[in-house]
Amino acid sequence: MRLLFFDIDGTIFDDNRRLPASVLPAMEAARRNGHQLIINTGRTLCNRDRRLDGFPLDGWIMGCGTRIIYHGETLTSLEYDPEESLRLRQIFLELGIPTVWECDTALYFDPAGASCPEISGFRKFAEREEICRDLAEGDPEFRAVKMFCFADERRIGTLEAKTARTGMPFTAINRGPEAWEIVPAGCSKGKGITVLREKLGVGRDHCFAFGDSPNDLTMFEAAGHSIAMGNAPEDVKAVCGYVTDPPERDGIRNAMKHYGLI
């Protein structure tokens, strides 16, 4: 048995969020060949793409490793209670960092960051997907999992130091000019792979990771075989064992054929 781990955005779906016609047949063929298929994504539970319903999936690693689900059973989950979440919010407010709070129940938006144009783009997406919620004290479902924010490196360094001092340490993943994915320290896509493969007794050499972005780097390190999509940045491609085509040019299917998975 081999474990196949797939990022979603820019990997299964192309950069325009379209699903190539070859993806589902390739996954079905891999499943028939006895392989298990796991989604490994930065998306939290509320933001699970409904277009993947009905796909032959064995599990999910969500929120950059904050939640692991295998055959419907939640193996691990991490979220902070509302009081702790509000303490975290205060740190972001003090540093003036516009933030999207990616919780398991919704994407939360703070009124303090409403004027940030990048945040507005996230909000439009959340409203379209019906997972948008305004952040208000006293909401029992505001339980911080991970965040996406916009700031310079100096403020991000201060953010990491301050969250560590609160006993709720987070690390930042650079996602572009002054754009950051903020993930609980110790959680990553790679950690999720390690937890799942050890539970199943599967060796690293029997793990295949498909991805396209910087938050996939730990996933590539944890798997014996790393596959970068053709649309990935050059620094991501450079660390992978194989570079396939972009999603819209059947990159998933072609990589599976290259490795003899289908």
Coordinates of C-alpha atoms in Angstrom, one line a residue:
M1 CA 0.0 0.0 0.0
R2 CA 1.2 3.5 -0.8
L3 CA -0.1 6.8 0.7
L4 CA -0.7 9.6 -1.8
F5 CA -1.0 13.1 -0.2
F6 CA -2.5 16.0 -2.3
D7 CA -2.6 19.7 -1.7
I8 CA -5.8 21.3 -3.1
D9 CA -5.3 24.8 -4.4
G10 CA -2.9 24.9 -7.4
T11 CA -2.5 21.1 -7.2
I12 CA -5.8 19.3 -7.6
F13 CA -7.5 22.6 -8.8
D14 CA -5.6 24.9 -11.2
D15 CA -4.7 28.4 -10.4
N16 CA -8.1 29.6 -11.6
R17 CA -9.8 27.1 -9.2
R18 CA -10.9 24.8 -12.0
L19 CA -10.9 21.0 -11.7
P20 CA -9.2 19.3 -14.6
A21 CA -11.2 16.4 -16.0
S22 CA -8.3 14.0 -15.6
V23 CA -8.0 14.2 -11.8
L24 CA -11.0 12.1 -10.7
P25 CA -10.3 9.2 -13.1
A26 CA -6.6 9.2 -12.1
M27 CA -7.5 9.1 -8.4
E28 CA -10.1 6.3 -9.0
A29 CA -7.4 4.3 -10.8
A30 CA -4.9 4.8 -8.0
R31 CA -7.5 3.6 -5.5
R32 CA -8.3 0.5 -7.6
N33 CA -4.5 -0.2 -7.5
G34 CA -4.7 -0.4 -3.7
H35 CA -3.3 3.0 -2.8
Q36 CA -4.8 5.3 -0.2
L37 CA -5.6 9.0 -1.0
I38 CA -5.3 11.8 1.5
I39 CA -6.0 15.5 1.1
N40 CA -3.3 17.5 2.8
T41 CA -4.4 21.2 2.9
G42 CA -4.0 24.5 4.6
R43 CA -7.8 24.8 4.6
T44 CA -9.6 24.4 7.9
L45 CA -12.7 22.3 8.4
C46 CA -15.2 25.0 7.4
N47 CA -13.4 25.6 4.1
R48 CA -13.5 22.0 2.9
D49 CA -14.1 22.2 -0.9
R50 CA -17.5 20.6 -1.6
R51 CA -16.4 19.7 -5.1
L52 CA -14.3 16.9 -3.6
D53 CA -17.3 15.2 -2.1
G54 CA -17.6 11.8 -3.7
F55 CA -13.9 11.5 -4.5
P56 CA -12.3 8.3 -3.4
L57 CA -10.6 9.8 -0.4
D58 CA -9.3 7.9 2.7
G59 CA -8.6 10.9 4.9
W60 CA -7.9 14.6 5.4
I61 CA -5.0 16.5 6.9
M62 CA -6.5 20.0 7.4
G63 CA -5.3 23.4 8.6
C64 CA -1.6 22.6 8.0
G65 CA -1.8 19.6 10.3
T66 CA -4.1 21.0 13.0
R67 CA -6.8 18.3 12.2
I68 CA -6.3 14.8 10.9
I69 CA -9.2 12.7 9.8
Y70 CA -8.9 9.1 8.7
H71 CA -12.0 7.1 7.4
G72 CA -14.3 9.5 9.2
E73 CA -12.4 9.3 12.6
T74 CA -10.8 12.5 13.9
L75 CA -7.3 11.4 15.1
T76 CA -6.0 14.8 16.2
S77 CA -7.4 18.3 16.4
L78 CA -6.1 21.6 17.7
E79 CA -7.9 24.8 18.5
Y80 CA -7.8 27.4 21.2
D81 CA -10.8 28.2 23.4
P82 CA -12.6 31.5 23.0
E83 CA -10.8 33.2 25.9
E84 CA -7.4 32.1 24.6
S85 CA -8.5 33.2 21.1
L86 CA -9.3 36.7 22.2
R87 CA -5.9 36.9 23.9
L88 CA -4.4 36.0 20.5
R89 CA -6.6 38.6 18.8
Q90 CA -5.3 41.3 21.1
I91 CA -1.7 40.6 20.0
F92 CA -2.7 41.1 16.3
L93 CA -4.6 44.3 17.2
E94 CA -1.6 45.7 19.1
L95 CA 0.7 45.1 16.2
G96 CA -1.8 46.4 13.6
I97 CA -1.8 43.3 11.6
P98 CA -4.9 42.7 9.3
T99 CA -5.9 39.1 9.8
V100 CA -8.3 36.4 8.6
W101 CA -9.0 33.9 11.4
E102 CA -9.3 30.5 9.8
C103 CA -11.4 28.6 12.3
D104 CA -13.1 25.2 12.0
T105 CA -16.6 26.8 12.1
A106 CA -16.1 29.8 9.8
L107 CA -13.6 32.4 8.5
Y108 CA -13.7 35.2 11.0
F109 CA -13.1 38.8 10.0
D110 CA -12.1 41.5 12.5
P111 CA -13.7 45.0 12.0
A112 CA -10.2 46.5 12.7
G113 CA -8.9 45.0 9.4
A114 CA -11.9 45.9 7.2
S115 CA -10.1 48.5 5.2
C116 CA -7.3 46.1 4.0
P117 CA -7.9 45.3 0.3
E118 CA -6.4 41.9 0.6
I119 CA -8.7 41.1 3.5
S120 CA -11.7 42.2 1.3
G121 CA -10.8 39.6 -1.2
F122 CA -10.9 36.9 1.4
R123 CA -14.2 38.2 2.7
K124 CA -15.8 38.0 -0.8
F125 CA -14.7 34.4 -1.0
A126 CA -16.0 33.6 2.4
E127 CA -19.4 35.3 1.7
R128 CA -19.7 33.3 -1.5
E129 CA -19.0 30.1 0.3
E130 CA -21.3 31.0 3.2
I131 CA -18.5 30.7 5.8
C132 CA -18.1 34.4 6.6
R133 CA -18.5 35.6 10.2
D134 CA -17.7 38.9 11.9
L135 CA -15.5 38.6 14.9
A136 CA -17.3 39.6 18.2
E137 CA -16.4 39.0 21.8
G138 CA -18.6 36.3 23.4
D139 CA -18.9 34.2 20.3
P140 CA -18.4 30.6 21.7
E141 CA -17.4 29.3 18.2
F142 CA -14.5 31.8 17.8
R143 CA -11.8 29.2 18.5
A144 CA -8.5 30.1 16.8
V145 CA -6.9 27.4 14.6
K146 CA -4.7 29.3 12.1
M147 CA -4.6 32.7 10.5
F148 CA -3.7 34.4 7.3
C149 CA -2.4 38.0 7.6
F150 CA -0.6 40.8 5.9
A151 CA 2.4 42.5 7.5
D152 CA 6.1 43.2 7.1
E153 CA 8.8 40.8 8.5
R154 CA 9.5 42.9 11.5
R155 CA 6.0 42.7 12.8
I156 CA 5.8 39.0 12.0
G157 CA 8.9 38.4 14.0
T158 CA 7.4 40.3 17.0
L159 CA 4.1 38.3 16.5
E160 CA 6.0 35.0 16.8
A161 CA 7.8 36.2 19.9
K162 CA 4.7 37.5 21.6
T163 CA 2.6 34.4 20.9
A164 CA 5.4 32.2 22.3
R165 CA 5.3 34.2 25.5
T166 CA 1.6 33.6 25.9
G167 CA 2.1 29.9 25.8
M168 CA 0.3 29.7 22.4
P169 CA 3.3 29.8 20.0
F170 CA 2.7 30.2 16.3
T171 CA 5.1 30.1 13.3
A172 CA 4.8 32.1 10.1
I173 CA 5.0 30.8 6.5
N174 CA 5.8 33.3 3.9
R175 CA 3.1 33.3 1.2
G176 CA 4.2 36.3 -0.9
P177 CA 5.0 40.0 -0.4
E178 CA 3.9 40.7 3.1
A179 CA 1.5 37.8 3.1
W180 CA 1.8 35.1 5.8
E181 CA 0.1 31.9 6.9
I182 CA 0.2 31.7 10.7
V183 CA 0.2 28.1 12.0
P184 CA 0.5 26.7 15.6
A185 CA 4.1 25.8 16.3
G186 CA 4.6 22.1 15.9
C187 CA 1.8 21.7 13.3
S188 CA 2.6 21.3 9.6
K189 CA 1.5 19.3 6.6
G190 CA 4.7 17.2 7.1
K191 CA 3.8 16.5 10.7
G192 CA 0.4 15.3 9.6
I193 CA 2.0 12.9 7.1
T194 CA 4.2 11.5 9.8
V195 CA 1.3 11.0 12.3
L196 CA -0.8 9.2 9.7
R197 CA 1.8 7.0 8.2
E198 CA 3.1 5.9 11.6
K199 CA -0.5 5.0 12.6
L200 CA -0.9 2.9 9.5
G201 CA 2.6 1.4 9.7
V202 CA 3.6 2.8 6.2
G203 CA 7.2 3.6 5.5
R204 CA 8.3 7.0 4.3
D205 CA 9.4 5.5 0.9
H206 CA 5.8 4.5 0.3
C207 CA 4.5 8.1 0.7
F208 CA 4.0 10.5 -2.3
A209 CA 3.3 14.2 -1.8
F210 CA 1.8 16.4 -4.5
G211 CA 1.9 20.2 -4.0
D212 CA 2.8 23.6 -5.4
S213 CA 3.5 26.2 -2.6
P214 CA 5.7 27.1 0.3
N215 CA 3.4 25.5 2.9
D216 CA 3.9 22.2 1.1
L217 CA 7.7 22.2 1.9
T218 CA 7.3 20.2 5.1
M219 CA 5.0 17.8 3.2
F220 CA 7.8 17.2 0.7
E221 CA 10.3 16.6 3.4
A222 CA 8.1 14.0 5.2
A223 CA 7.3 12.0 2.1
G224 CA 9.7 9.7 0.3
H225 CA 8.6 11.0 -3.1
S226 CA 7.9 14.7 -3.6
I227 CA 6.1 16.0 -6.7
A228 CA 5.9 19.7 -7.5
M229 CA 3.2 20.9 -9.9
G230 CA 4.4 22.7 -13.0
N231 CA 2.9 26.0 -11.8
A232 CA 4.9 25.9 -8.5
P233 CA 7.5 28.6 -7.8
E234 CA 11.1 27.7 -8.8
D235 CA 12.3 27.4 -5.2
V236 CA 9.5 24.9 -4.5
K237 CA 10.4 22.9 -7.6
A238 CA 14.1 22.9 -6.6
V239 CA 13.5 20.8 -3.5
C240 CA 11.3 18.2 -5.2
G241 CA 12.2 14.8 -6.6
Y242 CA 10.0 15.3 -9.6
V243 CA 8.3 18.2 -11.4
T244 CA 5.1 17.3 -13.3
D245 CA 2.9 19.4 -15.5
P246 CA 0.6 22.2 -14.3
P247 CA -2.9 21.0 -13.1
E248 CA -4.6 22.1 -16.3
R249 CA -2.2 20.0 -18.3
D250 CA -3.0 16.8 -16.4
G251 CA -0.2 17.1 -13.9
I252 CA -1.7 14.8 -11.3
R253 CA -2.4 12.0 -13.8
N254 CA 1.0 12.4 -15.5
A255 CA 2.9 12.2 -12.2
M256 CA 1.0 9.1 -11.2
K257 CA 1.9 7.5 -14.5
H258 CA 5.5 8.5 -14.0
Y259 CA 5.7 6.7 -10.7
G260 CA 3.7 3.7 -11.9
L261 CA 0.8 4.4 -9.5
I262 CA -1.7 4.0 -12.3

